[in-house]
């Protein structure tokens, strides 16, 4: 049976504007237990930023995280899929571009994210990655 991106994606993605401060985005990630958020300008996807991006591209550079915007930390050459794409296509793109998360965009608007963890849970929930993906961090 063919599976589609919509079957496993995390819908209703959290988005931030490019002018959002690194600190504000880090707080959103902390408060909502997220590893990535989408950067949008209105309804248009401009990029994706991960917690690692915030550290490597902002904090490690020595800028003031209150003054530094997320625009400089996000990946702006983002590979995307559609919700009606076959899941195998998403896997191929993730492999080809060596990415762990791919935004899902329909009609020019971001509608979700599909992650390596989502794939692990779908394909092999008993795997180490599947176990880790479903585990909740200790407070």
GROMACS .gro file of C-alpha atoms in nm:
model
  139
    1UNK     CA    1   0.000   0.000   0.000
    2UNK     CA    2   0.137   0.339  -0.100
    3UNK     CA    3   0.200   0.580   0.186
    4UNK     CA    4   0.196   0.954   0.153
    5UNK     CA    5   0.371   1.234   0.337
    6UNK     CA    6   0.037   1.345   0.484
    7UNK     CA    7   0.008   1.008   0.659
    8UNK     CA    8   0.303   1.071   0.891
    9UNK     CA    9   0.385   1.442   0.883
   10UNK     CA   10   0.346   1.663   1.183
   11UNK     CA   11   0.079   1.909   1.079
   12UNK     CA   12   0.017   2.265   1.188
   13UNK     CA   13   0.385   2.365   1.203
   14UNK     CA   14   0.505   2.638   1.433
   15UNK     CA   15   0.624   2.936   1.232
   16UNK     CA   16   0.821   3.250   1.312
   17UNK     CA   17   0.898   3.565   1.114
   18UNK     CA   18   1.252   3.628   0.986
   19UNK     CA   19   1.281   3.931   1.218
   20UNK     CA   20   1.218   3.720   1.531
   21UNK     CA   21   1.508   3.725   1.772
   22UNK     CA   22   1.714   3.414   1.832
   23UNK     CA   23   1.614   3.432   2.199
   24UNK     CA   24   1.242   3.444   2.118
   25UNK     CA   25   1.271   3.145   1.884
   26UNK     CA   26   1.475   2.949   2.139
   27UNK     CA   27   1.204   3.012   2.398
   28UNK     CA   28   0.932   2.891   2.159
   29UNK     CA   29   1.133   2.575   2.096
   30UNK     CA   30   1.182   2.519   2.468
   31UNK     CA   31   0.822   2.589   2.564
   32UNK     CA   32   0.674   2.374   2.288
   33UNK     CA   33   0.941   2.101   2.299
   34UNK     CA   34   1.043   2.152   1.936
   35UNK     CA   35   1.370   2.094   1.755
   36UNK     CA   36   1.276   2.302   1.451
   37UNK     CA   37   1.040   2.577   1.341
   38UNK     CA   38   0.961   2.716   1.000
   39UNK     CA   39   1.056   3.071   0.910
   40UNK     CA   40   0.781   3.237   0.710
   41UNK     CA   41   0.712   3.577   0.562
   42UNK     CA   42   0.335   3.592   0.566
   43UNK     CA   43   0.226   3.256   0.428
   44UNK     CA   44   0.547   3.206   0.228
   45UNK     CA   45   0.813   2.966   0.353
   46UNK     CA   46   1.150   3.143   0.384
   47UNK     CA   47   1.346   2.877   0.569
   48UNK     CA   48   1.375   2.628   0.851
   49UNK     CA   49   1.567   2.679   1.174
   50UNK     CA   50   1.670   2.409   1.418
   51UNK     CA   51   1.794   2.432   1.772
   52UNK     CA   52   2.138   2.337   1.639
   53UNK     CA   53   2.122   2.620   1.383
   54UNK     CA   54   2.058   2.868   1.664
   55UNK     CA   55   2.368   2.751   1.847
   56UNK     CA   56   2.606   2.709   1.552
   57UNK     CA   57   2.498   3.003   1.336
   58UNK     CA   58   2.413   3.256   1.608
   59UNK     CA   59   2.528   3.190   1.960
   60UNK     CA   60   2.870   3.054   1.859
   61UNK     CA   61   2.925   3.363   1.643
   62UNK     CA   62   2.909   3.580   1.954
   63UNK     CA   63   2.618   3.802   1.859
   64UNK     CA   64   2.360   3.922   2.106
   65UNK     CA   65   2.076   3.665   2.080
   66UNK     CA   66   1.824   3.935   2.178
   67UNK     CA   67   1.934   4.151   1.883
   68UNK     CA   68   2.023   3.879   1.630
   69UNK     CA   69   1.734   3.774   1.409
   70UNK     CA   70   1.656   3.420   1.310
   71UNK     CA   71   1.696   3.518   0.941
   72UNK     CA   72   2.072   3.476   0.977
   73UNK     CA   73   2.046   3.138   1.147
   74UNK     CA   74   1.792   2.962   0.929
   75UNK     CA   75   1.853   2.739   0.631
   76UNK     CA   76   1.708   2.928   0.339
   77UNK     CA   77   1.764   2.675   0.060
   78UNK     CA   78   1.507   2.437   0.199
   79UNK     CA   79   1.401   2.119   0.023
   80UNK     CA   80   1.024   2.072   0.043
   81UNK     CA   81   0.764   1.807  -0.031
   82UNK     CA   82   0.388   1.816  -0.081
   83UNK     CA   83   0.148   1.634   0.148
   84UNK     CA   84   0.033   1.418  -0.143
   85UNK     CA   85   0.389   1.313  -0.237
   86UNK     CA   86   0.470   0.949  -0.181
   87UNK     CA   87   0.663   0.887   0.139
   88UNK     CA   88   0.946   0.724  -0.057
   89UNK     CA   89   1.001   1.055  -0.236
   90UNK     CA   90   1.050   1.231   0.098
   91UNK     CA   91   1.298   0.962   0.203
   92UNK     CA   92   1.491   1.003  -0.121
   93UNK     CA   93   1.511   1.381  -0.078
   94UNK     CA   94   1.624   1.353   0.284
   95UNK     CA   95   1.893   1.107   0.181
   96UNK     CA   96   2.003   1.308  -0.123
   97UNK     CA   97   2.026   1.638   0.067
   98UNK     CA   98   2.138   1.488   0.400
   99UNK     CA   99   1.860   1.657   0.598
  100UNK     CA  100   1.662   1.532   0.896
  101UNK     CA  101   1.351   1.746   0.845
  102UNK     CA  102   1.161   1.853   0.536
  103UNK     CA  103   0.885   2.115   0.535
  104UNK     CA  104   0.558   2.011   0.372
  105UNK     CA  105   0.420   2.284   0.145
  106UNK     CA  106   0.085   2.275  -0.035
  107UNK     CA  107  -0.030   2.556  -0.265
  108UNK     CA  108   0.268   2.767  -0.156
  109UNK     CA  109   0.182   2.744   0.215
  110UNK     CA  110   0.362   2.536   0.478
  111UNK     CA  111   0.126   2.275   0.622
  112UNK     CA  112   0.363   2.047   0.812
  113UNK     CA  113   0.706   1.895   0.864
  114UNK     CA  114   0.817   1.538   0.805
  115UNK     CA  115   1.117   1.432   1.011
  116UNK     CA  116   1.357   1.144   1.037
  117UNK     CA  117   1.187   1.058   1.365
  118UNK     CA  118   0.846   1.047   1.194
  119UNK     CA  119   0.989   0.806   0.937
  120UNK     CA  120   1.152   0.591   1.204
  121UNK     CA  121   0.824   0.562   1.394
  122UNK     CA  122   0.638   0.470   1.076
  123UNK     CA  123   0.890   0.227   0.930
  124UNK     CA  124   1.044   0.068   1.239
  125UNK     CA  125   0.890   0.180   1.570
  126UNK     CA  126   1.098  -0.079   1.760
  127UNK     CA  127   1.428   0.067   1.636
  128UNK     CA  128   1.651   0.274   1.859
  129UNK     CA  129   1.562   0.588   1.662
  130UNK     CA  130   1.192   0.504   1.688
  131UNK     CA  131   1.225   0.461   2.066
  132UNK     CA  132   1.415   0.787   2.100
  133UNK     CA  133   1.169   0.976   1.878
  134UNK     CA  134   0.869   0.889   2.093
  135UNK     CA  135   1.044   0.942   2.428
  136UNK     CA  136   0.966   1.263   2.616
  137UNK     CA  137   1.255   1.448   2.779
  138UNK     CA  138   1.279   1.453   3.155
  139UNK     CA  139   1.179   1.791   3.301
   0.00000   0.00000   0.00000
